[in-house]
Amino acid sequence: MIKKVKLLKVVKTPPTSNQKYIAEFELLKEDGKKKIKKVGFGQKSARDYTLMNKKGNKHYLESKAERDKVKNAYRARHQKDLETRDFTRPGHLSWFLLWSKPTIGASLEAYKKKFKV
C-alpha cells in the first residue's frame, strides 16, 4: 500500500517518443521502501489546452471561447479517465496538466496544490 506520493519532476520526452511529457513520482510504501514511478502522458502530435493558448503554436486558437469549447469537449470525452482516482495515471495527468490551465506551469502548480504532491 502507498503511504505518500511525491512528484519529483515533469519533463518533455525525447523526439522519438509518442508522448509529450514524463512525470516522475516517488512512492513511499507503508513498509518504508521507496519506489520511482515514471508515467508518460499526452499524445505528442495532438493539441491540448496549453498549446491552444500559446501564440505562434500551430494549435493556437485566437478566440478564448473557441479554446474553452475544445477544452470542455475534451473533458466531456475523458471524464471516465478520472474514475480510477489515481492521480498518477496518464488520464489524470493529461486532464490536470494539459487540459486545465492555459500554461503547463500554471497547471503544474494547481496539480501540486490539489493533490499535495
C-alpha atoms as a PDB file:
ATOM      1  CA  MET A   1       0.000   0.000   0.000  1.00  0.00           C
ATOM      2  CA  ILE A   2       1.220   3.520  -0.832  1.00  0.00           C
ATOM      3  CA  LYS A   3       1.596   5.886   2.105  1.00  0.00           C
ATOM      4  CA  LYS A   4       2.837   9.038   0.371  1.00  0.00           C
ATOM      5  CA  VAL A   5       3.389  10.284  -3.186  1.00  0.00           C
ATOM      6  CA  LYS A   6       5.840  12.997  -4.191  1.00  0.00           C
ATOM      7  CA  LEU A   7       6.056  14.498  -7.676  1.00  0.00           C
ATOM      8  CA  LEU A   8       9.756  14.757  -8.473  1.00  0.00           C
ATOM      9  CA  LYS A   9       9.594  16.285 -11.950  1.00  0.00           C
ATOM     10  CA  VAL A  10       7.735  16.622 -15.237  1.00  0.00           C
ATOM     11  CA  VAL A  11       9.945  16.696 -18.335  1.00  0.00           C
ATOM     12  CA  LYS A  12       9.439  16.790 -22.087  1.00  0.00           C
ATOM     13  CA  THR A  13      10.036  13.479 -23.782  1.00  0.00           C
ATOM     14  CA  PRO A  14      12.724  12.840 -26.402  1.00  0.00           C
ATOM     15  CA  PRO A  15      11.783  13.329 -30.079  1.00  0.00           C
ATOM     16  CA  THR A  16      11.474   9.566 -30.586  1.00  0.00           C
ATOM     17  CA  SER A  17       8.659   9.257 -28.032  1.00  0.00           C
ATOM     18  CA  ASN A  18       4.957   9.318 -28.930  1.00  0.00           C
ATOM     19  CA  GLN A  19       4.151  11.147 -25.691  1.00  0.00           C
ATOM     20  CA  LYS A  20       4.666  14.793 -24.749  1.00  0.00           C
ATOM     21  CA  TYR A  21       5.814  14.518 -21.147  1.00  0.00           C
ATOM     22  CA  ILE A  22       7.004  12.103 -18.486  1.00  0.00           C
ATOM     23  CA  ALA A  23       6.058  12.637 -14.848  1.00  0.00           C
ATOM     24  CA  GLU A  24       8.332  11.079 -12.266  1.00  0.00           C
ATOM     25  CA  PHE A  25       6.885  10.227  -8.862  1.00  0.00           C
ATOM     26  CA  GLU A  26       8.456   8.907  -5.699  1.00  0.00           C
ATOM     27  CA  LEU A  27       6.129   6.476  -3.928  1.00  0.00           C
ATOM     28  CA  LEU A  28       6.696   5.802  -0.238  1.00  0.00           C
ATOM     29  CA  LYS A  29       5.232   2.475   0.806  1.00  0.00           C
ATOM     30  CA  GLU A  30       3.937   1.675   4.277  1.00  0.00           C
ATOM     31  CA  ASP A  31       6.970  -0.573   4.875  1.00  0.00           C
ATOM     32  CA  GLY A  32       9.226   2.468   4.345  1.00  0.00           C
ATOM     33  CA  LYS A  33      10.513   1.421   0.921  1.00  0.00           C
ATOM     34  CA  LYS A  34      10.630   3.985  -1.867  1.00  0.00           C
ATOM     35  CA  LYS A  35       9.788   3.323  -5.490  1.00  0.00           C
ATOM     36  CA  ILE A  36      10.170   5.579  -8.536  1.00  0.00           C
ATOM     37  CA  LYS A  37       7.231   5.585 -10.950  1.00  0.00           C
ATOM     38  CA  LYS A  38       7.580   7.175 -14.396  1.00  0.00           C
ATOM     39  CA  VAL A  39       4.399   7.938 -16.326  1.00  0.00           C
ATOM     40  CA  GLY A  40       4.250   9.151 -19.916  1.00  0.00           C
ATOM     41  CA  PHE A  41       1.242  11.228 -20.901  1.00  0.00           C
ATOM     42  CA  GLY A  42      -0.100  13.394 -23.712  1.00  0.00           C
ATOM     43  CA  GLN A  43      -0.055  12.336 -27.350  1.00  0.00           C
ATOM     44  CA  LYS A  44       2.849  14.221 -28.924  1.00  0.00           C
ATOM     45  CA  SER A  45       1.089  15.109 -32.190  1.00  0.00           C
ATOM     46  CA  ALA A  46      -2.218  16.146 -30.591  1.00  0.00           C
ATOM     47  CA  ARG A  47      -3.272  19.596 -29.496  1.00  0.00           C
ATOM     48  CA  ASP A  48      -4.016  20.398 -25.884  1.00  0.00           C
ATOM     49  CA  TYR A  49      -5.281  23.405 -23.963  1.00  0.00           C
ATOM     50  CA  THR A  50      -1.778  24.685 -23.187  1.00  0.00           C
ATOM     51  CA  LEU A  51      -0.846  24.665 -26.886  1.00  0.00           C
ATOM     52  CA  MET A  52      -4.097  26.340 -27.956  1.00  0.00           C
ATOM     53  CA  ASN A  53      -3.215  29.251 -25.643  1.00  0.00           C
ATOM     54  CA  LYS A  54       0.350  29.658 -26.932  1.00  0.00           C
ATOM     55  CA  LYS A  55       0.686  32.301 -29.658  1.00  0.00           C
ATOM     56  CA  GLY A  56       2.807  31.078 -32.527  1.00  0.00           C
ATOM     57  CA  ASN A  57       1.943  27.424 -31.934  1.00  0.00           C
ATOM     58  CA  LYS A  58       0.229  25.625 -34.819  1.00  0.00           C
ATOM     59  CA  HIS A  59      -2.624  24.689 -32.451  1.00  0.00           C
ATOM     60  CA  TYR A  60      -3.157  28.271 -31.247  1.00  0.00           C
ATOM     61  CA  LEU A  61      -6.771  29.493 -31.301  1.00  0.00           C
ATOM     62  CA  GLU A  62      -7.254  33.238 -31.049  1.00  0.00           C
ATOM     63  CA  SER A  63     -10.723  33.063 -29.519  1.00  0.00           C
ATOM     64  CA  LYS A  64     -10.847  32.159 -25.811  1.00  0.00           C
ATOM     65  CA  ALA A  65     -14.413  30.991 -26.322  1.00  0.00           C
ATOM     66  CA  GLU A  66     -13.250  28.550 -29.009  1.00  0.00           C
ATOM     67  CA  ARG A  67     -10.382  27.315 -26.815  1.00  0.00           C
ATOM     68  CA  ASP A  68     -12.795  26.742 -23.942  1.00  0.00           C
ATOM     69  CA  LYS A  69     -15.220  24.934 -26.256  1.00  0.00           C
ATOM     70  CA  VAL A  70     -12.477  22.490 -27.307  1.00  0.00           C
ATOM     71  CA  LYS A  71     -11.347  22.105 -23.683  1.00  0.00           C
ATOM     72  CA  ASN A  72     -14.873  21.324 -22.498  1.00  0.00           C
ATOM     73  CA  ALA A  73     -15.356  18.788 -25.300  1.00  0.00           C
ATOM     74  CA  TYR A  74     -12.103  17.035 -24.341  1.00  0.00           C
ATOM     75  CA  ARG A  75     -13.117  16.949 -20.683  1.00  0.00           C
ATOM     76  CA  ALA A  76     -16.566  15.571 -21.527  1.00  0.00           C
ATOM     77  CA  ARG A  77     -14.978  12.750 -23.562  1.00  0.00           C
ATOM     78  CA  HIS A  78     -12.359  11.968 -20.942  1.00  0.00           C
ATOM     79  CA  GLN A  79     -14.362  12.284 -17.705  1.00  0.00           C
ATOM     80  CA  LYS A  80     -14.136   8.489 -17.387  1.00  0.00           C
ATOM     81  CA  ASP A  81     -10.338   8.743 -17.054  1.00  0.00           C
ATOM     82  CA  LEU A  82     -10.822  10.106 -13.535  1.00  0.00           C
ATOM     83  CA  GLU A  83     -12.754   7.069 -12.309  1.00  0.00           C
ATOM     84  CA  THR A  84      -9.552   5.332 -11.176  1.00  0.00           C
ATOM     85  CA  ARG A  85      -8.944   8.115  -8.626  1.00  0.00           C
ATOM     86  CA  ASP A  86      -5.223   7.549  -9.183  1.00  0.00           C
ATOM     87  CA  PHE A  87      -3.765  10.982  -9.899  1.00  0.00           C
ATOM     88  CA  THR A  88      -0.511   9.411 -11.141  1.00  0.00           C
ATOM     89  CA  ARG A  89      -2.165   7.787 -14.172  1.00  0.00           C
ATOM     90  CA  PRO A  90      -1.841   9.229 -17.707  1.00  0.00           C
ATOM     91  CA  GLY A  91      -5.519  10.216 -17.923  1.00  0.00           C
ATOM     92  CA  HIS A  92      -5.306  12.261 -14.743  1.00  0.00           C
ATOM     93  CA  LEU A  93      -2.036  13.869 -15.773  1.00  0.00           C
ATOM     94  CA  SER A  94      -3.425  14.891 -19.162  1.00  0.00           C
ATOM     95  CA  TRP A  95      -6.636  16.193 -17.586  1.00  0.00           C
ATOM     96  CA  PHE A  96      -4.900  18.296 -14.923  1.00  0.00           C
ATOM     97  CA  LEU A  97      -1.666  19.314 -16.682  1.00  0.00           C
ATOM     98  CA  LEU A  98      -2.611  19.635 -20.369  1.00  0.00           C
ATOM     99  CA  TRP A  99      -6.323  20.469 -20.200  1.00  0.00           C
ATOM    100  CA  SER A 100      -6.655  22.581 -17.067  1.00  0.00           C
ATOM    101  CA  LYS A 101      -4.839  25.929 -17.205  1.00  0.00           C
ATOM    102  CA  PRO A 102      -3.525  27.989 -20.154  1.00  0.00           C
ATOM    103  CA  THR A 103       0.111  27.085 -19.395  1.00  0.00           C
ATOM    104  CA  ILE A 104       1.863  23.922 -18.265  1.00  0.00           C
ATOM    105  CA  GLY A 105       3.475  25.881 -15.408  1.00  0.00           C
ATOM    106  CA  ALA A 106       0.152  27.104 -14.031  1.00  0.00           C
ATOM    107  CA  SER A 107      -1.340  23.640 -14.444  1.00  0.00           C
ATOM    108  CA  LEU A 108       1.588  22.046 -12.626  1.00  0.00           C
ATOM    109  CA  GLU A 109       1.236  24.402  -9.664  1.00  0.00           C
ATOM    110  CA  ALA A 110      -2.509  23.729  -9.426  1.00  0.00           C
ATOM    111  CA  TYR A 111      -1.899  19.953  -9.685  1.00  0.00           C
ATOM    112  CA  LYS A 112       0.681  20.017  -6.872  1.00  0.00           C
ATOM    113  CA  LYS A 113      -1.632  22.025  -4.655  1.00  0.00           C
ATOM    114  CA  LYS A 114      -4.705  19.883  -5.365  1.00  0.00           C
ATOM    115  CA  PHE A 115      -3.002  16.531  -4.763  1.00  0.00           C
ATOM    116  CA  LYS A 116      -0.467  17.770  -2.183  1.00  0.00           C
ATOM    117  CA  VAL A 117       2.491  16.335  -4.052  1.00  0.00           C
END
